[in-house]
Backbone as CSV, one residue per row, in Angstrom:
resi,resn,N_x,N_y,N_z,CA_x,CA_y,CA_z,C_x,C_y,C_z
1,MET,0.847,-1.200,0.000,0.000,0.000,0.000,0.880,1.246,0.000
2,GLY,0.507,2.245,-0.778,1.283,3.457,-0.882,1.197,4.310,0.372
3,LYS,2.082,5.275,0.465,2.121,6.167,1.619,1.307,7.421,1.308
4,ASN,0.906,8.135,2.353,0.094,9.331,2.197,0.895,10.586,2.526
5,LEU,0.741,11.612,1.703,1.399,12.890,1.955,1.027,13.451,3.325
6,ALA,-0.232,13.260,3.711,-0.728,13.838,4.955,-0.076,13.227,6.189
7,ASP,0.575,12.084,6.026,1.217,11.419,7.162,2.666,11.874,7.366
8,LEU,3.150,12.742,6.477,4.548,13.151,6.542,4.781,14.287,7.538
9,ASP,5.996,14.320,8.061,6.499,15.448,8.847,7.634,16.031,8.003
10,LEU,7.280,16.683,6.906,8.208,16.988,5.820,9.303,17.979,6.209
11,ARG,10.550,17.551,5.940,11.694,18.420,6.190,12.655,18.499,5.002
12,ALA,12.580,17.531,4.087,13.582,17.498,3.008,13.059,16.800,1.762
13,PHE,13.672,17.161,0.627,13.445,16.474,-0.654,14.762,15.868,-1.100
14,LEU,14.692,14.647,-1.605,15.869,13.913,-2.054,15.746,13.693,-3.562
15,PHE,16.655,14.265,-4.336,16.572,14.225,-5.796,17.593,13.272,-6.410
16,ASP,17.125,12.464,-7.361,18.019,11.772,-8.275,18.561,12.833,-9.246
17,MET,19.551,12.473,-10.056,20.145,13.465,-10.960,19.795,13.230,-12.442
18,ASP,20.304,12.135,-13.027,20.065,11.886,-14.453,18.582,11.640,-14.706
19,GLY,18.027,12.401,-15.648,16.612,12.250,-15.962,15.697,13.008,-15.024
20,VAL,16.275,13.652,-14.000,15.495,14.448,-13.048,15.987,15.895,-13.067
21,LEU,17.273,16.092,-12.772,17.854,17.430,-12.808,18.393,17.775,-14.188
22,PHE,18.944,16.760,-14.871,19.485,16.954,-16.215,18.810,16.001,-17.201
23,ASP,18.581,16.483,-18.407,17.965,15.662,-19.453,19.058,14.835,-20.136
24,SER,19.681,13.974,-19.346,20.883,13.263,-19.778,20.643,11.821,-20.218
25,MET,19.442,11.294,-19.978,19.207,9.891,-20.294,19.289,9.562,-21.795
26,PRO,18.853,10.434,-22.701,19.027,10.117,-24.127,20.494,9.878,-24.492
27,ASN,21.410,10.659,-23.912,22.844,10.464,-24.168,23.349,9.152,-23.577
28,HIS,22.909,8.839,-22.363,23.297,7.564,-21.757,22.803,6.400,-22.615
29,ALA,21.575,6.518,-23.119,21.015,5.451,-23.952,21.835,5.269,-25.223
30,LYS,22.157,6.358,-25.889,22.968,6.277,-27.110,24.313,5.616,-26.835
31,ALA,24.931,5.987,-25.721,26.267,5.484,-25.412,26.257,3.998,-25.067
32,TRP,25.293,3.568,-24.239,25.222,2.148,-23.889,24.885,1.289,-25.099
33,VAL,23.920,1.722,-25.894,23.550,0.955,-27.092,24.749,0.856,-28.030
34,HIS,25.453,1.953,-28.222,26.633,1.965,-29.092,27.684,0.970,-28.585
35,ALA,27.902,0.960,-27.273,28.913,0.068,-26.697,28.567,-1.404,-26.905
36,PHE,27.318,-1.773,-26.647,26.933,-3.184,-26.765,26.797,-3.634,-28.221
37,VAL,26.214,-2.788,-29.055,26.049,-3.158,-30.470,27.413,-3.332,-31.139
38,SER,28.406,-2.541,-30.708,29.750,-2.673,-31.277,30.359,-4.044,-30.968
39,LEU,29.820,-4.716,-29.958,30.283,-6.060,-29.592,29.391,-7.155,-30.178
40,GLY,28.388,-6.738,-30.975,27.466,-7.693,-31.565,26.381,-8.142,-30.612
41,LEU,26.157,-7.377,-29.543,25.143,-7.722,-28.545,23.903,-6.846,-28.741
42,LYS,22.751,-7.402,-28.394,21.488,-6.674,-28.552,21.223,-5.835,-27.308
43,PHE,20.890,-4.582,-27.519,20.582,-3.682,-26.415,19.833,-2.497,-26.992
44,THR,18.757,-2.076,-26.321,17.918,-1.000,-26.841,17.879,0.179,-25.865
45,ASP,17.364,1.300,-26.361,17.175,2.457,-25.489,16.323,2.086,-24.281
46,TYR,15.274,1.310,-24.501,14.374,0.926,-23.409,15.126,0.124,-22.353
47,ASP,16.027,-0.748,-22.796,16.845,-1.528,-21.860,17.662,-0.608,-20.964
48,VAL,18.170,0.474,-21.543,18.977,1.424,-20.766,18.122,2.098,-19.700
49,TYR,16.949,2.590,-20.092,16.080,3.278,-19.139,15.645,2.358,-18.005
50,MET,15.413,1.083,-18.312,15.005,0.132,-17.285,16.124,-0.142,-16.282
51,ARG,17.363,0.015,-16.716,18.510,-0.284,-15.848,19.156,0.959,-15.258
52,GLU,18.559,2.112,-15.485,19.144,3.340,-14.948,19.316,3.235,-13.434
53,GLY,20.488,3.608,-12.960,20.796,3.525,-11.540,21.634,2.319,-11.191
54,MET,21.629,1.324,-12.063,22.457,0.135,-11.867,23.917,0.486,-12.153
55,THR,24.844,-0.143,-11.461,26.255,0.126,-11.740,26.605,-0.367,-13.143
56,GLY,27.664,0.199,-13.701,28.083,-0.192,-15.041,28.404,-1.674,-15.128
57,SER,29.123,-2.207,-14.138,29.503,-3.624,-14.179,28.283,-4.527,-14.069
58,SER,27.288,-4.128,-13.288,26.059,-4.926,-13.180,25.308,-4.945,-14.498
59,THR,25.253,-3.803,-15.164,24.589,-3.730,-16.471,25.292,-4.651,-17.467
60,ILE,26.601,-4.567,-17.513,27.382,-5.394,-18.446,27.198,-6.874,-18.146
61,ASN,27.225,-7.243,-16.866,27.096,-8.657,-16.502,25.687,-9.193,-16.777
62,GLU,24.673,-8.356,-16.643,23.317,-8.796,-16.998,23.235,-9.139,-18.481
63,VAL,23.807,-8.285,-19.303,23.767,-8.508,-20.746,24.612,-9.719,-21.127
64,PHE,25.776,-9.823,-20.551,26.635,-10.981,-20.827,25.963,-12.279,-20.386
65,GLY,25.344,-12.265,-19.228,24.680,-13.459,-18.729,23.535,-13.898,-19.611
66,ALA,22.732,-12.914,-20.067,21.571,-13.232,-20.896,21.940,-13.659,-22.306
67,GLN,23.005,-13.074,-22.878,23.309,-13.320,-24.281,24.550,-14.180,-24.518
68,LEU,25.449,-14.222,-23.539,26.680,-15.005,-23.711,26.812,-16.131,-22.682
69,ASN,25.835,-16.191,-21.764,25.827,-17.229,-20.720,27.090,-17.232,-19.863
70,ARG,27.619,-16.064,-19.617,28.771,-15.947,-18.731,28.837,-14.527,-18.179
71,THR,29.654,-14.362,-17.142,29.882,-13.021,-16.636,31.076,-12.413,-17.367
72,ALA,31.131,-11.113,-17.365,32.259,-10.424,-17.987,33.445,-10.423,-17.031
73,THR,34.636,-10.446,-17.578,35.827,-10.324,-16.736,35.940,-8.867,-16.274
74,GLU,36.747,-8.646,-15.259,36.948,-7.281,-14.776,37.545,-6.412,-15.876
75,GLU,38.433,-6.983,-16.662,39.049,-6.238,-17.764,37.997,-5.868,-18.803
76,GLU,37.095,-6.805,-19.110,36.026,-6.529,-20.084,35.109,-5.422,-19.564
77,CYS,34.749,-5.497,-18.296,33.887,-4.467,-17.712,34.527,-3.088,-17.824
78,GLN,35.805,-3.009,-17.471,36.503,-1.722,-17.538,36.578,-1.202,-18.964
79,ARG,36.895,-2.099,-19.901,37.046,-1.685,-21.300,35.716,-1.216,-21.887
80,ILE,34.649,-1.971,-21.631,33.328,-1.623,-22.172,32.838,-0.319,-21.550
81,TYR,33.010,-0.174,-20.234,32.526,1.034,-19.572,33.315,2.266,-20.031
82,GLN,34.619,2.100,-20.221,35.429,3.211,-20.723,35.012,3.606,-22.135
83,PHE,34.697,2.595,-22.957,34.236,2.844,-24.322,32.914,3.604,-24.284
84,LYS,32.016,3.143,-23.415,30.712,3.813,-23.261,30.899,5.248,-22.790
85,SER,31.752,5.441,-21.775,31.965,6.762,-21.197,32.587,7.739,-22.195
86,LYS,33.537,7.242,-22.987,34.184,8.098,-23.978,33.178,8.560,-25.025
87,TYR,32.298,7.649,-25.443,31.272,8.015,-26.426,30.294,9.010,-25.809
88,PHE,29.916,8.756,-24.552,28.995,9.660,-23.848,29.567,11.077,-23.796
89,GLU,30.849,11.177,-23.482,31.492,12.488,-23.363,31.628,13.201,-24.706
90,SER,31.536,12.447,-25.801,31.637,13.060,-27.127,30.314,13.680,-27.574
91,LEU,29.228,13.356,-26.892,27.908,13.861,-27.265,27.699,15.270,-26.708
92,PRO,26.783,16.042,-27.313,26.501,17.381,-26.786,26.063,17.299,-25.321
93,ALA,26.511,18.241,-24.520,26.205,18.218,-23.084,24.700,18.254,-22.835
94,ALA,24.273,17.477,-21.852,22.848,17.443,-21.514,22.424,18.785,-20.913
95,THR,21.211,19.180,-21.198,20.680,20.430,-20.667,19.972,20.180,-19.334
96,VAL,19.742,21.257,-18.605,18.965,21.166,-17.366,17.543,20.754,-17.728
97,MET,16.959,19.858,-16.925,15.604,19.392,-17.192,14.632,20.569,-17.125
98,LYS,13.828,20.713,-18.143,12.885,21.838,-18.226,11.947,21.848,-17.018
99,ASP,11.797,22.992,-16.406,10.888,23.263,-15.289,11.358,22.735,-13.938
100,VAL,12.512,22.068,-13.877,12.983,21.605,-12.566,13.388,22.783,-11.688
101,ASP,13.815,23.891,-12.299,14.156,25.082,-11.517,12.961,25.551,-10.689
102,GLY,11.776,25.480,-11.280,10.567,25.899,-10.572,10.241,24.989,-9.401
103,VAL,10.495,23.699,-9.578,10.281,22.730,-8.492,11.233,23.035,-7.335
104,LEU,12.510,23.242,-7.653,13.505,23.533,-6.620,13.196,24.857,-5.917
105,ALA,12.741,25.851,-6.680,12.424,27.160,-6.089,11.278,27.046,-5.089
106,ALA,10.283,26.228,-5.404,9.144,26.039,-4.491,9.595,25.391,-3.187
107,ILE,10.523,24.436,-3.293,11.043,23.755,-2.104,11.863,24.716,-1.257
108,GLN,12.693,25.524,-1.912,13.493,26.508,-1.177,12.605,27.543,-0.491
109,ALA,11.539,27.955,-1.172,10.617,28.935,-0.591,9.930,28.370,0.652
110,ALA,9.730,27.042,0.653,9.113,26.379,1.813,10.142,26.039,2.887
111,GLU,11.400,26.400,2.630,12.503,26.208,3.584,12.728,24.746,3.939
112,LYS,12.656,23.880,2.921,12.975,22.465,3.090,14.377,22.194,2.546
113,GLU,15.072,21.250,3.152,16.410,20.911,2.685,16.336,20.123,1.384
114,ILE,17.394,20.254,0.566,17.457,19.561,-0.715,18.715,18.703,-0.748
115,PHE,18.533,17.416,-1.013,19.633,16.457,-1.095,19.740,15.900,-2.516
116,LEU,20.924,15.442,-2.861,21.150,14.737,-4.119,21.506,13.289,-3.797
117,VAL,20.843,12.352,-4.471,21.148,10.924,-4.304,21.311,10.330,-5.699
118,THR,22.564,10.165,-6.120,22.840,9.743,-7.483,23.819,8.580,-7.526
119,GLY,23.699,7.759,-8.551,24.656,6.683,-8.778,25.876,7.169,-9.534
120,SER,25.882,8.434,-9.902,27.003,8.993,-10.657,28.229,9.145,-9.768
121,GLY,29.393,9.004,-10.399,30.641,9.184,-9.672,31.579,10.143,-10.374
122,GLN,31.047,10.980,-11.270,31.916,11.881,-12.025,32.568,12.907,-11.097
123,ALA,33.839,13.127,-11.297,34.625,13.987,-10.406,34.133,15.432,-10.402
124,SER,33.589,15.893,-11.519,33.186,17.297,-11.649,31.726,17.520,-11.241
125,LEU,31.140,16.551,-10.533,29.711,16.597,-10.233,29.300,17.871,-9.503
126,LEU,30.023,18.231,-8.439,29.650,19.398,-7.655,29.776,20.677,-8.475
127,ASP,30.837,20.782,-9.288,30.996,21.951,-10.158,29.847,22.044,-11.152
128,LYS,29.461,20.903,-11.701,28.357,20.859,-12.665,27.052,21.318,-12.018
129,LEU,26.790,20.846,-10.811,25.566,21.222,-10.097,25.587,22.695,-9.712
130,ASN,26.740,23.186,-9.253,26.844,24.598,-8.866,26.641,25.523,-10.057
131,HIS,27.114,25.085,-11.219,26.939,25.889,-12.426,25.474,25.932,-12.843
132,ALA,24.801,24.775,-12.781,23.413,24.694,-13.234,22.414,25.182,-12.184
133,PHE,22.735,24.926,-10.920,21.821,25.263,-9.821,22.597,25.972,-8.703
134,PRO,22.972,27.224,-8.914,23.829,27.937,-7.945,23.250,27.928,-6.531
135,GLY,24.063,27.441,-5.589,23.686,27.489,-4.182,22.654,26.487,-3.722
136,VAL,22.220,25.588,-4.599,21.153,24.646,-4.226,21.719,23.378,-3.602
137,PHE,22.749,22.802,-4.222,23.294,21.527,-3.762,24.659,21.736,-3.106
138,VAL,24.834,21.133,-1.938,26.108,21.219,-1.229,26.612,19.808,-0.946
139,LYS,27.906,19.670,-0.838,28.542,18.357,-0.684,28.001,17.588,0.512
140,GLU,27.704,18.298,1.590,27.238,17.655,2.824,25.867,17.004,2.665
141,ARG,25.143,17.401,1.629,23.814,16.825,1.393,23.782,16.070,0.053
142,MET,24.881,15.339,-0.209,24.974,14.552,-1.433,25.378,13.121,-1.130
143,VAL,24.772,12.169,-1.833,25.190,10.765,-1.809,25.480,10.376,-3.258
144,THR,26.724,9.958,-3.527,27.132,9.607,-4.887,27.653,8.173,-4.921
145,ALA,28.126,7.771,-6.094,28.674,6.416,-6.255,29.840,6.156,-5.313
146,PHE,30.547,7.215,-4.904,31.706,7.053,-4.032,31.318,6.733,-2.584
147,ASP,30.053,6.975,-2.241,29.618,6.825,-0.849,29.024,5.450,-0.527
148,VAL,28.593,4.715,-1.552,27.825,3.493,-1.311,28.555,2.248,-1.807
149,LYS,28.141,1.112,-1.279,28.700,-0.169,-1.712,27.747,-0.893,-2.655
150,LYS,26.455,-0.760,-2.419,25.468,-1.528,-3.188,24.787,-0.697,-4.271
151,GLY,24.368,0.496,-3.949,23.698,1.332,-4.943,22.270,0.894,-5.218
152,LYS,21.571,1.693,-5.999,20.183,1.391,-6.363,20.141,0.104,-7.204
153,PRO,19.152,-0.783,-7.031,17.882,-0.635,-6.312,17.935,-0.941,-4.821
154,ASP,19.116,-1.215,-4.278,19.233,-1.396,-2.833,18.859,-0.071,-2.147
155,PRO,18.253,-0.117,-0.965,17.874,1.127,-0.276,19.047,1.916,0.272
156,GLU,20.249,1.356,0.216,21.423,1.980,0.833,21.591,3.469,0.519
157,PRO,21.520,3.907,-0.756,21.759,5.339,-1.031,20.778,6.260,-0.320
158,TYR,19.493,5.894,-0.331,18.500,6.757,0.304,18.558,6.673,1.823
159,LEU,18.884,5.510,2.358,19.079,5.394,3.807,20.268,6.243,4.248
160,MET,21.305,6.276,3.408,22.481,7.087,3.732,22.143,8.575,3.717
161,ALA,21.296,8.994,2.773,20.869,10.399,2.726,20.095,10.770,3.982
162,LEU,19.210,9.877,4.419,18.471,10.125,5.655,19.428,10.270,6.836
163,GLU,20.423,9.383,6.879,21.400,9.428,7.972,22.195,10.734,7.951
164,LYS,22.624,11.147,6.749,23.380,12.398,6.622,22.575,13.591,7.121
165,GLY,21.276,13.553,6.862,20.426,14.677,7.237,19.809,14.564,8.614
166,GLY,20.076,13.461,9.318,19.438,13.247,10.614,17.938,13.162,10.477
167,LEU,17.490,12.528,9.377,16.071,12.469,9.038,15.486,11.082,9.252
168,LYS,14.193,11.052,9.553,13.434,9.813,9.549,12.795,9.659,8.170
169,ALA,12.393,8.446,7.830,11.837,8.199,6.496,10.606,9.049,6.215
170,ASN,9.795,9.328,7.238,8.563,10.100,7.011,8.811,11.609,6.972
171,GLN,10.092,12.006,6.999,10.420,13.429,6.938,10.972,13.844,5.581
172,ALA,10.883,12.946,4.604,11.450,13.239,3.282,10.524,12.794,2.157
173,ILE,10.749,13.394,0.999,10.107,12.994,-0.252,11.207,12.801,-1.280
174,VAL,11.155,11.697,-2.011,12.119,11.414,-3.077,11.509,11.798,-4.423
175,VAL,12.337,12.362,-5.303,11.929,12.626,-6.686,12.832,11.798,-7.598
176,GLU,12.245,10.841,-8.310,12.972,9.873,-9.133,12.337,9.768,-10.518
177,ASN,13.086,9.191,-11.452,12.538,8.937,-12.788,12.753,7.496,-13.234
178,ALA,13.486,6.705,-12.432,13.890,5.370,-12.862,13.268,4.285,-11.996
179,PRO,12.877,3.160,-12.595,12.294,2.063,-11.813,13.187,1.605,-10.668
180,LEU,14.493,1.456,-10.919,15.393,0.984,-9.866,15.560,2.027,-8.768
181,GLY,15.530,3.301,-9.138,15.602,4.368,-8.152,14.353,4.423,-7.297
182,VAL,13.198,4.244,-7.940,11.933,4.197,-7.207,11.964,3.036,-6.210
183,ARG,12.423,1.872,-6.683,12.480,0.691,-5.812,13.396,0.946,-4.613
184,SER,14.514,1.606,-4.839,15.455,1.937,-3.770,14.799,2.839,-2.730
185,ALA,14.136,3.890,-3.188,13.500,4.848,-2.276,12.362,4.209,-1.494
186,VAL,11.549,3.417,-2.182,10.422,2.743,-1.529,10.931,1.763,-0.478
187,ALA,12.014,1.047,-0.798,12.596,0.096,0.162,13.142,0.816,1.389
188,ALA,13.517,2.081,1.226,13.992,2.885,2.358,12.834,3.469,3.153
189,GLY,11.613,3.242,2.686,10.428,3.684,3.404,10.045,5.128,3.178
190,ILE,10.526,5.729,2.087,10.320,7.156,1.830,9.218,7.373,0.794
191,PHE,8.384,8.388,1.015,7.364,8.769,0.033,8.060,9.107,-1.277
192,THR,7.610,8.495,-2.370,8.353,8.590,-3.626,7.498,9.138,-4.766
193,ILE,7.973,10.239,-5.347,7.358,10.828,-6.535,8.155,10.375,-7.752
194,ALA,7.484,9.782,-8.713,8.118,9.409,-9.983,7.723,10.426,-11.036
195,VAL,8.711,10.914,-11.768,8.447,11.809,-12.901,8.937,11.080,-14.150
196,ASN,8.005,10.685,-14.996,8.350,9.880,-16.172,8.831,10.788,-17.299
197,THR,10.094,11.174,-17.217,10.670,12.116,-18.181,11.240,11.415,-19.410
198,GLY,11.145,10.088,-19.452,11.752,9.352,-20.557,10.756,8.592,-21.407
199,ILE,11.127,7.365,-21.767,10.354,6.579,-22.725,9.650,5.391,-22.088
200,LEU,9.725,5.283,-20.777,9.147,4.130,-20.096,7.628,4.194,-20.035
201,ARG,7.014,3.023,-19.948,5.585,2.955,-19.664,5.381,3.320,-18.196
202,ASP,4.279,3.979,-17.894,4.006,4.406,-16.522,4.067,3.242,-15.533
203,GLU,3.580,2.063,-15.967,3.528,0.933,-15.035,4.903,0.485,-14.558
204,GLU,5.956,0.789,-15.330,7.306,0.417,-14.893,7.668,1.143,-13.594
205,LEU,7.141,2.344,-13.424,7.393,3.141,-12.225,6.366,2.847,-11.141
206,LEU,5.118,2.748,-11.524,4.062,2.474,-10.547,4.211,1.092,-9.934
207,ASN,4.581,0.107,-10.751,4.724,-1.259,-10.237,5.901,-1.417,-9.286
208,ASN,6.814,-0.458,-9.317,7.940,-0.493,-8.379,7.644,0.297,-7.107
209,GLY,6.428,0.847,-7.019,5.973,1.420,-5.758,5.843,2.924,-5.676
210,ALA,5.958,3.646,-6.813,5.840,5.108,-6.761,4.496,5.511,-6.147
211,ASP,4.536,6.502,-5.253,3.321,6.966,-4.581,2.558,7.981,-5.422
212,LEU,3.277,8.766,-6.206,2.679,9.716,-7.145,3.449,9.631,-8.447
213,LEU,2.781,9.896,-9.569,3.460,9.882,-10.860,3.052,11.101,-11.685
214,TYR,4.053,11.746,-12.260,3.830,12.871,-13.169,4.561,12.567,-14.473
215,HIS,4.131,13.231,-15.551,4.718,12.948,-16.857,5.742,13.991,-17.287
216,SER,5.948,14.992,-16.457,6.953,16.024,-16.750,7.210,16.827,-15.489
217,MET,8.312,17.552,-15.479,8.588,18.454,-14.369,7.567,19.596,-14.330
218,ALA,7.017,19.952,-15.489,5.979,20.992,-15.521,4.756,20.543,-14.730
219,GLU,4.383,19.277,-14.875,3.246,18.730,-14.116,3.540,18.757,-12.621
220,LEU,4.755,18.353,-12.251,5.123,18.356,-10.833,5.156,19.780,-10.294
221,LYS,5.734,20.695,-11.053,5.800,22.099,-10.622,4.403,22.656,-10.359
222,ALA,3.471,22.312,-11.238,2.105,22.812,-11.112,1.410,22.283,-9.857
223,ASP,1.883,21.159,-9.340,1.244,20.540,-8.169,2.039,20.746,-6.887
224,MET,3.160,21.455,-6.958,4.029,21.604,-5.794,3.350,22.318,-4.629
225,ALA,2.536,23.328,-4.925,1.867,24.059,-3.840,0.964,23.113,-3.049
226,ARG,0.243,22.237,-3.748,-0.634,21.274,-3.070,0.184,20.266,-2.273
227,ILE,1.244,19.730,-2.900,2.087,18.739,-2.226,2.633,19.315,-0.921
228,LEU,3.179,20.512,-0.983,3.757,21.142,0.201,2.691,21.448,1.255
229,ALA,1.522,21.898,0.811,0.465,22.217,1.757,-0.016,20.982,2.514
230,VAL,-0.205,19.877,1.785,-0.685,18.644,2.421,0.392,18.078,3.350
231,ALA,1.634,18.053,2.877,2.726,17.464,3.659,3.094,18.315,4.878
232,GLN,2.759,19.604,4.819,3.034,20.491,5.959,1.794,20.707,6.811
233,HIS,0.688,20.035,6.398,-0.573,20.093,7.145,-1.152,21.499,7.221
234,THR,-0.980,22.243,6.099,-1.535,23.599,6.050,-2.737,23.683,5.117
235,LEU,-3.116,22.518,4.530,-4.251,22.501,3.601,-5.486,22.006,4.337
């Protein structure tokens, strides 16, 4: 059974990054498909979106297991991931997700804390966030690939964010776009908003436990006043 906004003691929002803050998933899809097809393996854009949040080695081993009946060696994982990453970096830089600025502004106006919970481990992450969202994200309220052992869909990343913030599960709302990210947040016991910014069917997110679903950041922005009012018990 889903959770209710009215039961929250809201203090913070926890944001995923790719497909939520940045419109970066089309580039990730192109890069992963390019990497696997170059090896003669079948992989589609939809496969990428379904596995968003999974570590690179887990993605590679799933494909190898299904199509080659074996796991990839560590050397193969490194080589394939480097090939994927190099292609990704050659693509035009992803833009900020349309209307997410309005969502963040509403949260800041309500004086709620904002956290980042991402599977990304890029070294320039904080600089990238500061450039796109000045003053919104700080290192102390971030969980990245460097902080966790298991990653999404395990609840570890979101549990770690709660711990960093001294928060209970009912004091936060997660904003996600990926099935595995939704599953991670739900397993951590946190109210989870899914924003379907990509190509997935809605049921891929709802079946993993999303409490609310929107089809764009514009839809979420339009409903933020209601969400905040109900969660703060002012409605």
